[in-house]
Amino acid sequence: MSNEISLTGIKPSGTPHIGNYLGMISPALELAKEYQALYFIADYHALTTVKDRVTLKRLTYDVAASWLALGLDPNNVIFYRQSDIPEVMELTWILACFTSKGLLNRAHAYKAAVEENLERGFSADEGINSGLFFYPALMAADILLFDTNYVPVGLDQKQHIEIARDIAQAINSNYGEVLTLPEAVIREDVRTIPGLDGRKMSKSYENVIPMFAPSKQLRKSVMRIVTDSRQPDEPKDPETDNVFAIYKHFAQPEDVERVRQRYLEGGLAYSQIKNDLYELLETEFAEAREQYGQFMEDWDYLEQVLLQGAEKARKISQPKIAKVRKALGID
Ligand code: TRP
C-alpha cells in the first residue's frame, strides 16, 4: 500500500442511488485498498442549499449509514464530518485570498445559476448566496488540507478539482511547495448511468433507482425503465438500451456477453432482462439494505463513528494548518 492519499467528500443531499454507487461510491471504496483513504460528509457544502436543521441532520446520518452499509470500514479509513474539522474553515479563508474572483465566476454551478436567472429575466445574482459562490474554495480546502493526491469524483466535479489545483499553484508559486497538487480520478466506463427515463440518473431528474428501497419498490423502479417498443422476438440494440446499460455493470462478464448476443439475435423480452436486472440488484444490495436500516436506527453509533474519525483527521489537519500559517507569516 502506498502512503499517497485519496480523499473524497459526499454532500449529504439524499440517500445514494445506484448511479452514485457505480460512478463514485464503489470506485472510491476500491481506492482504499491502494491508498490511505479519507472520506467525509460535506455538511458545510450542503448548507448552501439545505436550510432546515432536522433535514440536514437526517441527511448527514443517512450518508454515514449508507457508506458504512456499503462496506466502508472506519477502522481502515478515515471517515469524518467536514464541520468537525475547524481547520477546513481556516484554510478556506486563506485560499480565498489566493483565488481570483474571475475563477469562481466561471465555476459551472455558479455560472448555471446566473444563466438561469438571466433566462428568467431576473438580475444575475438573484437568490444566489455567497456560500454557493465560494463552494469551490471550500472544496479546495477540503482537499488541500490533507495533502491529497487523488480525488475520486463523478465527471461533474472535475472542474472543482482543477480549481483546487489552480489555487494550490497560486500559493506554491508565492511561498514555495506548501500544498500538494491533487488529481481527479474519474471512471470513464461509468460516465453516464441512465436513469428510468434514459437521461443521466440523477436525483434532480427524479429518475433514480434507489439502492436501499424495499424489494417491491426496487422491482417497480426497474420495471419502469424506459425501453423502445420492440417485441420479444425482434433483435434489439444493447448499446442504446437503458436496461442493458445498467445490467452490464452488475452481471458477470460471461452473462453480459451472452445477453448481448441475445439482444442482437432477438428472442429476449425486455420484461425478462428487467427481471434479471432486478434479481441482480436484489442480490447485490439486500445485505447492505438491511445494515443501512440498522444504522439508521442508531444515530448515537453513527455520531460516535464520525467523532472518532474527526479525531484521526485532525491529527493530519492540525499540523498541516500550522505549516501553512507559518509559510504565510501568520504564526
Ligand atoms: N462537491 C462534491 C459533490 O457535490 C462534494 C465534495 C465536497 C467533495 N468537498 C469535496 C468531493 C472534496 C471531493 C473532494 O459531489
Short mmCIF file of C-alpha atoms in Angstrom, two decimals, residues 41 47 84 105 197 293 331:
data_model
loop_
_atom_site.label_atom_id
_atom_site.label_comp_id
_atom_site.label_asym_id
_atom_site.label_seq_id
_atom_site.Cartn_x
_atom_site.Cartn_y
_atom_site.Cartn_z
CA ILE A 41 -19.58 14.17 4.78
CA LEU A 47 -25.65 24.17 3.86
CA ASP A 84 -15.92 18.71 12.85
CA ASN A 105 -17.32 33.36 -11.69
CA ASP A 197 -36.27 7.81 -18.32
CA GLY A 293 -31.76 0.08 8.19
CA ASP A 331 2.14 32.23 13.24
#
